[in-house]
Amino acid sequence: MKSEAAVILIIDDEEKIRAGLADYFEDEGFAVLAAASAEDGLAVLAANPVDLCTVDIRLPGASGNEFILRAHGLNPKMKFLIYTGSADYELTATLRAIPITDGEVFTKPVENLSLLLAAVNRLLGRTAP
Amino acid sequence: MSHRRGCLHRARRIVKLGCLLLAAALLLAAERAGAADFKVGALANRSVAICRTQWDPTVEYLNAVLPGHTFRLVPLPFDQIIASVAAGDIDFIITNPSFYIELETRFATARLASSRTSILGKETTSYGGVIFFRADRDDIRNLSDLRGKRFVAADGYSLGGWHAAWLELKSAGIDPFKDFASMKFAGSHDGVVQAVLDGSADAGTVRTDTLERMQADGKIDLSRFRILPYPDTGPPYGAFPFLLSTHLYPEWPLAKLAHVPDETAREVAAALLTMPLRAAGKPGENAHAWNVPVGYESVRDLLRELRLPPFQDYGKISVADVFRNYWQIIVLIAISGAGGLLTLIVVSYLNVKLKTSRRELERELEARAAAETRVREREARIRSLLNATTDSVFLLDPAGVILDLNEVAAKRRNLSPAELIGKLLYDTLPKHAADARRATIETVSRTGEAAFIEEDRHGRSYNLRIWPIFGDQGEVVQLASYSRDVTDYKLSEKIARESEEKYRTVADFTYDWEYWLGPDGRYLFVSPACKEITGHEAAEFFADHGLMARLVHPEDRQRMLAHLADAAGGLTGECELDFRIIRPNGQIRWIAHKCRPIHREDGTFLGQRGSNRDITARKEIEAEVAGLKNLMQNILDSMPSILVGVDGLGRVTHWNSLAAKAAGMPFAQAKDMPVDAVLPFVRDERERINAAIRDKRVHKVAKKASVTGGETIFQDITIYPLAGEDALGAVIRIDDVTERARLEEMMIQSEKMMSIGGLAAGMAHEINNPLGIILQAAQNAMRRISPALVSNLQTAKELDVDFEAVTRYLERRKITDYLADINEAGLRASKIVQSMLNFSRRSQSRRALHSVAGLLDKTLELAKSDYDLKKNYDIKKIKFTTDYDQSDPRGYFVETEIEQVFLNIIKNAAQAMAEKVYQAPEEPAVSLRTRRDGDRVQVDIEDNGPGMNEAIGKRVLEPFFTTKAPGRGTGLGLSVTYFIVTNNYGGELYVSSEPGRGTRFRVVLPLGRAGDEV
């Protein structure tokens, strides 16, 4: 019944955030990969097919924005959710051009993780379970 | 010793006997005198009454000091004197000297004393006559002028009233009874004066002092008379105190008649000499006392000269004379027996012969003397005529020899006339004058034409006229030369010319337009300065007397014409007024006019003197000053501050309209009042004002709070001392800084929020991550104990755990609740961070055109569906009313921001109202109202909640300020609202509240323009 599970890559330098999100999405039936930096994330992408990335912006090394651009360059079909602690984050023009909209930008903490899930399902064309 | 004693004894006896004899004699004398009743006759020359007034004091005095005798005054008229004395009716006589001489001669009357008289307060012992005539008679200058005139005297017997003058007339060759047109006697001195005064006589004579006496009595005005003064002014004449025309004669004597015994005479004489001289009772009355008798020789001479009694026979031959001269012959004849008849014949023959020859001789002599007198008089007249001039007059022959000359001519040469007659005129002149004179005289002699020359010599100027005198054949035989010294005339002419020039210069070079208008309204003088002032020449004013009035500006004309009319009529005194004139070129000049009537010393009206001064410049300055004053006041009034000028004593000298408004009184009322008494805001600043003035330093009180009209206002009071060295005083400036103070407060608040925003932005990331972990963890935990998640059940099955038991356990031990609490607290913290971030974050959203009313409606929907409001504040019970501006104001807003603004306010209202207990029918209500205000919209959201006190009202916008219990509201809602309104939209947010009645928030938002979308 379950088709091949969609793969979500979680990039966040905060381990507990990564773990929490990973647990949540795994609970929701996704295949979850995780990386602590943009560089690690790209390495993951190189080795695995990924459908969607949740990206923290402030990262050691390259920023989340750079990661998105690079990842998009690797796989234009890949979807992105931005999940950042920066309250004043604004999408750049190039990101908007991918396109990523304000609807895909979430500031930590989200009131309810189901909001993230709803966005992921919407991006991946899945219906809520 | 005994012999000597005997001699002494004898001498004593002789003295005793002598004393007895003397006493007896005195007793006898007294007895004899006492037997007689002495009558003192007195000449009543004026009237019996006056006679009594004059002499009664003497008689009374005699009665008083000689009690043994009785004296009685008997006034006697002129014609009774001689008779009374002859008859022996009287014992003493007081009479005039003329009568006295006659009485002395004929009746051996002997004078005992001479009168000392006090007349008009002046004492004299002599008198005379005064010859007078009316002052308007200019034909009488000396005695000779009296010839042919009508003359009046007092009485034929009067010494002062006639004899004295007669003698002077006779000495001048005038026979009063022949040479006068008429010679009358008025009978009294006063009558003489009256006759002259009424013109019935041309001149008259009275006793000296008569005129002065009558003047003192008010009977005459002495200035109406003139007299012929006596020419001798040496002693005693110079000292004589009354007008005098004649010799002086001794005053009246008091004499005894021959029958009066010598003893009595001695007693009387002694008594008289001791009589004091008392002032007369009335002015004009004479008072008398007595001196030792003086000699009456002068009177005797006068009578003799006038052939008056007793000398009426003087110059005739008496029997006694004949006997004295011819006694030898008479004796011879008598001896020869011819007898008395022959003697009589001889005497009468001789008398007849003598009379005849004497009469002839007298006639011849008189005729010759008369002719000589006439010639002498004529020459004297001509000579006096020649001498009565200031011109020098020469009679010359054609060769220039002086034939005759007048005194002036001689005097000019410091020689006597006799020394000059026969001399050549030219020798008496300096060379240049002599030459000119010679030439002139030769010309006059040759041509027979009079010549006029001017001559300067010895520093003086002369005008000469030389007239020819022709002989029988028409040849010039003599010349008359008249030379007039014109030096003084020329000098005075020069002075007059210089004086005229001086005053003309003064008058012509005035700066003012001066004029003199005669009594007839015609100009007598107009100063040339009129040209400069009026543009018209002085000549135009002379020619056109109405010109001045026409020059006057129409607006001033009525006033000026009225004044000129008054002035012309002499109705005004000195007066002045300003008026304008219009010059021919249309220019207007201001004139200060002053004029006054002028009068000669005798009061004659001479017209008006006027001065017209051009005060245009002054008027301009005045106008400028007034303008400046006005401008200064305007500037003061335009200032947004209260401005008050004070003097050194802190009294108001200036203030502007704001000051007047603040004090509630106009400047006029506040002027010179102490400023602290009239201006409430500086009521307690007196010391500071004084200090500023004293120290010359600016003093300032900042943000001083005052309550006015129930509102607290803040003012800056600045006291600026006047800057000038000598200027004492200050300017007080009071600025209302209430608005600024409020703005400053808002700025502080805004800055506070901004800093909070900055802090939040920095912290947000660091807080958000842990919050994310907390919330994820809490949510994951709750999910993983939930039966809803399939993997939970699978895991429990794998671990062989009864999932339901676990669930029950977790619930019983409230693990589930703890997780929910964690989640909720995390969310709350997240919201705080989120709100704080709003203070720093510009809206990223695009602005779009929204209806304010639409946004309000939408906010109301949000509020009603708000979980928190629904659950905790029962929002459904609140009655919302709306009152939107019908023009539906729309503006460019970010929808969510404005909704947040309104929602926060409504939430605040709802939360506040929840704390109030409403008594029916009152119920919780919120009214929403919009009003367009130009390019802004004003939104009022008003509740009827409990309201706030001032302290809370002030802090309600402060971040983190909350009155709610912890956990209820962040304390940031209204701060965010405020921040959005003021910071993001440049609008305003006001809170006003009345405790117990409710709170009103007023949001003022600029509507913005198209293009504000971004």
Tab-separated table of C-alpha atoms in Angstrom, chain B residues 419-638:
chain	number	residue	atom	x	y	z
B	419	GLU	CA	38.296	187.277	17.686
B	420	LEU	CA	36.983	185.975	14.406
B	421	ILE	CA	35.273	189.016	12.940
B	422	GLY	CA	37.521	190.552	10.281
B	423	LYS	CA	39.530	187.370	9.839
B	424	LEU	CA	39.705	185.478	6.574
B	425	LEU	CA	37.467	182.430	6.815
B	426	TYR	CA	39.969	180.272	4.956
B	427	ASP	CA	42.568	180.841	7.639
B	428	THR	CA	40.292	179.056	10.114
B	429	LEU	CA	40.059	175.956	7.969
B	430	PRO	CA	42.466	173.142	7.225
B	431	LYS	CA	44.104	173.426	3.793
B	432	HIS	CA	41.909	171.056	1.817
B	433	ALA	CA	38.742	172.561	3.230
B	434	ALA	CA	40.011	176.095	2.759
B	435	ASP	CA	40.723	175.484	-0.903
B	436	ALA	CA	37.371	173.947	-1.571
B	437	ARG	CA	35.603	176.666	0.359
B	438	ARG	CA	37.479	179.398	-1.480
B	439	ALA	CA	36.538	177.885	-4.817
B	440	THR	CA	32.907	177.594	-3.812
B	441	ILE	CA	32.672	181.124	-2.465
B	442	GLU	CA	34.293	182.467	-5.604
B	443	THR	CA	31.831	180.528	-7.725
B	444	VAL	CA	28.849	181.719	-5.696
B	445	SER	CA	30.137	185.273	-5.876
B	446	ARG	CA	30.588	185.012	-9.608
B	447	THR	CA	27.449	183.180	-10.568
B	448	GLY	CA	25.116	184.364	-7.836
B	449	GLU	CA	23.898	180.855	-7.408
B	450	ALA	CA	23.771	179.159	-4.065
B	451	ALA	CA	26.083	176.214	-3.598
B	452	PHE	CA	25.892	173.084	-1.576
B	453	ILE	CA	29.026	171.224	-0.615
B	454	GLU	CA	30.013	168.462	1.698
B	455	GLU	CA	33.158	168.779	3.673
B	456	ASP	CA	35.126	166.550	6.023
B	457	ARG	CA	37.515	168.093	8.414
B	458	HIS	CA	39.012	167.190	11.752
B	459	GLY	CA	37.275	163.851	11.548
B	460	ARG	CA	33.822	165.341	11.282
B	461	SER	CA	31.447	165.762	8.370
B	462	TYR	CA	29.696	168.972	7.413
B	463	ASN	CA	27.036	169.931	4.938
B	464	LEU	CA	27.509	173.486	3.741
B	465	ARG	CA	25.156	175.876	1.997
B	466	ILE	CA	26.489	179.129	0.755
B	467	TRP	CA	23.900	181.684	-0.230
B	468	PRO	CA	24.658	184.887	-2.116
B	469	ILE	CA	23.347	188.190	-0.722
B	470	PHE	CA	22.765	190.673	-3.461
B	471	GLY	CA	23.394	194.436	-3.453
B	472	ASP	CA	21.231	197.104	-5.050
B	473	GLN	CA	22.659	196.401	-8.484
B	474	GLY	CA	22.143	192.710	-8.177
B	475	GLU	CA	25.807	192.067	-7.516
B	476	VAL	CA	26.845	189.670	-4.800
B	477	VAL	CA	27.925	191.831	-1.915
B	478	GLN	CA	27.926	189.315	0.872
B	479	LEU	CA	27.569	185.633	1.382
B	480	ALA	CA	25.828	183.671	4.069
B	481	SER	CA	27.417	180.357	4.878
B	482	TYR	CA	25.550	177.713	6.820
B	483	SER	CA	27.477	174.701	7.923
B	484	ARG	CA	25.765	171.788	9.542
B	485	ASP	CA	27.666	169.163	11.442
B	486	VAL	CA	26.244	165.944	10.050
B	487	THR	CA	28.761	163.618	11.671
B	488	ASP	CA	26.278	162.298	14.208
B	489	TYR	CA	23.544	162.162	11.606
B	490	LYS	CA	25.778	160.221	9.269
B	491	LEU	CA	26.842	157.996	12.110
B	492	SER	CA	23.264	157.332	13.179
B	493	GLU	CA	22.349	156.875	9.543
B	494	LYS	CA	25.154	154.355	9.292
B	495	ILE	CA	24.068	152.659	12.507
B	496	ALA	CA	20.494	152.621	11.277
B	497	ARG	CA	21.638	151.213	7.945
B	498	GLU	CA	23.749	148.576	9.669
B	499	SER	CA	20.956	147.814	12.072
B	500	GLU	CA	18.502	147.516	9.216
B	501	GLU	CA	20.972	145.305	7.389
B	502	LYS	CA	21.512	143.191	10.484
B	503	TYR	CA	17.830	142.625	11.102
B	504	ARG	CA	17.186	142.162	7.394
B	505	THR	CA	19.925	139.536	7.338
B	506	VAL	CA	18.472	137.817	10.349
B	507	ALA	CA	15.003	137.921	8.819
B	508	ASP	CA	16.022	136.922	5.312
B	509	PHE	CA	18.251	134.040	6.272
B	510	THR	CA	15.894	132.182	8.538
B	511	TYR	CA	15.348	128.520	7.849
B	512	ASP	CA	11.718	128.845	8.727
B	513	TRP	CA	9.049	130.415	6.630
B	514	GLU	CA	8.524	133.487	8.747
B	515	TYR	CA	5.903	136.090	8.137
B	516	TRP	CA	4.315	139.155	9.571
B	517	LEU	CA	0.736	139.743	8.679
B	518	GLY	CA	-0.451	143.317	9.252
B	519	PRO	CA	-3.728	144.138	11.014
B	520	ASP	CA	-5.297	144.597	7.572
B	521	GLY	CA	-4.438	141.017	6.621
B	522	ARG	CA	-1.651	142.037	4.269
B	523	TYR	CA	1.852	140.660	4.539
B	524	LEU	CA	4.392	143.052	5.941
B	525	PHE	CA	7.152	140.472	5.768
B	526	VAL	CA	7.661	137.017	4.354
B	527	SER	CA	11.057	135.415	4.771
B	528	PRO	CA	12.727	134.105	1.605
B	529	ALA	CA	12.897	130.664	3.235
B	530	CYS	CA	9.285	130.281	2.089
B	531	LYS	CA	10.616	129.385	-1.347
B	532	GLU	CA	12.506	126.367	-0.043
B	533	ILE	CA	9.525	125.184	1.970
B	534	THR	CA	6.541	126.017	-0.204
B	535	GLY	CA	8.067	126.368	-3.663
B	536	HIS	CA	6.614	129.862	-3.846
B	537	GLU	CA	8.594	133.097	-3.775
B	538	ALA	CA	8.003	135.646	-1.018
B	539	ALA	CA	6.770	138.006	-3.720
B	540	GLU	CA	3.936	135.620	-4.515
B	541	PHE	CA	2.754	135.815	-0.929
B	542	PHE	CA	2.884	139.584	-0.994
B	543	ALA	CA	0.895	139.636	-4.199
B	544	ASP	CA	-1.615	136.964	-3.195
B	545	HIS	CA	-2.738	137.073	0.399
B	546	GLY	CA	-4.841	133.969	0.095
B	547	LEU	CA	-1.936	131.862	-1.165
B	548	MET	CA	-1.006	130.370	2.177
B	549	ALA	CA	-4.530	129.159	2.848
B	550	ARG	CA	-4.683	127.591	-0.607
B	551	LEU	CA	-1.437	125.729	-0.138
B	552	VAL	CA	-2.895	123.857	2.799
B	553	HIS	CA	-3.683	120.220	2.203
B	554	PRO	CA	-7.460	119.722	1.683
B	555	GLU	CA	-7.673	117.513	4.753
B	556	ASP	CA	-6.135	120.213	6.944
B	557	ARG	CA	-7.704	123.196	5.220
B	558	GLN	CA	-10.857	123.601	7.321
B	559	ARG	CA	-8.845	123.440	10.507
B	560	MET	CA	-6.214	125.845	9.247
B	561	LEU	CA	-8.694	128.338	7.793
B	562	ALA	CA	-10.563	128.442	11.089
B	563	HIS	CA	-7.309	129.081	12.904
B	564	LEU	CA	-6.183	131.775	10.466
B	565	ALA	CA	-9.533	133.513	10.779
B	566	ASP	CA	-9.297	133.478	14.568
B	567	ALA	CA	-5.721	134.698	14.432
B	568	ALA	CA	-6.532	137.519	12.020
B	569	GLY	CA	-9.229	138.708	14.372
B	570	GLY	CA	-6.689	138.732	17.195
B	571	LEU	CA	-8.832	136.097	18.930
B	572	THR	CA	-5.999	133.751	19.603
B	573	GLY	CA	-3.060	134.144	21.865
B	574	GLU	CA	0.141	132.365	21.049
B	575	CYS	CA	-0.809	129.112	19.439
B	576	GLU	CA	0.543	126.320	17.288
B	577	LEU	CA	-0.708	123.564	15.077
B	578	ASP	CA	0.631	121.234	12.434
B	579	PHE	CA	-0.670	121.108	8.924
B	580	ARG	CA	0.364	119.921	5.497
B	581	ILE	CA	0.921	121.917	2.382
B	582	ILE	CA	1.056	120.795	-1.196
B	583	ARG	CA	3.938	122.217	-3.172
B	584	PRO	CA	3.508	123.134	-6.826
B	585	ASN	CA	5.177	119.835	-7.772
B	586	GLY	CA	2.600	117.939	-5.764
B	587	GLN	CA	4.952	117.120	-2.934
B	588	ILE	CA	3.459	117.162	0.516
B	589	ARG	CA	5.312	118.891	3.292
B	590	TRP	CA	4.482	118.947	6.950
B	591	ILE	CA	4.512	122.370	8.569
B	592	ALA	CA	4.626	123.190	12.249
B	593	HIS	CA	2.797	126.481	12.456
B	594	LYS	CA	3.160	128.925	15.332
B	595	CYS	CA	1.735	132.377	15.491
B	596	ARG	CA	0.846	135.056	17.928
B	597	PRO	CA	-0.652	138.517	17.888
B	598	ILE	CA	1.841	141.309	18.391
B	599	HIS	CA	1.212	144.638	20.022
B	600	ARG	CA	3.180	147.817	20.364
B	601	GLU	CA	3.975	148.940	23.916
B	602	ASP	CA	0.955	151.201	23.902
B	603	GLY	CA	-1.261	148.243	23.042
B	604	THR	CA	-1.744	148.961	19.363
B	605	PHE	CA	-2.430	145.708	17.473
B	606	LEU	CA	0.340	145.230	14.939
B	607	GLY	CA	-0.904	142.027	13.379
B	608	GLN	CA	0.267	138.444	13.533
B	609	ARG	CA	3.764	137.052	13.596
B	610	GLY	CA	3.879	133.540	12.254
B	611	SER	CA	6.564	130.902	11.872
B	612	ASN	CA	6.118	127.909	9.658
B	613	ARG	CA	8.707	125.221	10.105
B	614	ASP	CA	9.176	122.384	7.682
B	615	ILE	CA	8.868	119.306	9.867
B	616	THR	CA	8.417	116.838	7.037
B	617	ALA	CA	11.590	115.014	8.007
B	618	ARG	CA	10.467	114.902	11.600
B	619	LYS	CA	7.040	113.655	10.601
B	620	GLU	CA	8.667	111.009	8.444
B	621	ILE	CA	10.818	109.950	11.337
B	622	GLU	CA	7.770	109.976	13.576
B	623	ALA	CA	5.903	107.853	11.082
B	624	GLU	CA	8.928	105.606	10.823
B	625	VAL	CA	9.165	105.381	14.577
B	626	ALA	CA	5.462	104.639	14.782
B	627	GLY	CA	5.930	102.077	12.033
B	628	LEU	CA	8.892	100.561	13.786
B	629	LYS	CA	6.976	100.494	17.020
B	630	ASN	CA	4.137	98.830	15.232
B	631	LEU	CA	6.499	96.448	13.507
B	632	MET	CA	8.163	95.648	16.791
B	633	GLN	CA	4.788	94.988	18.370
B	634	ASN	CA	3.825	92.880	15.377
B	635	ILE	CA	7.050	90.929	15.639
B	636	LEU	CA	6.459	90.481	19.330
B	637	ASP	CA	2.883	89.443	18.678
B	638	SER	CA	3.949	87.058	15.942
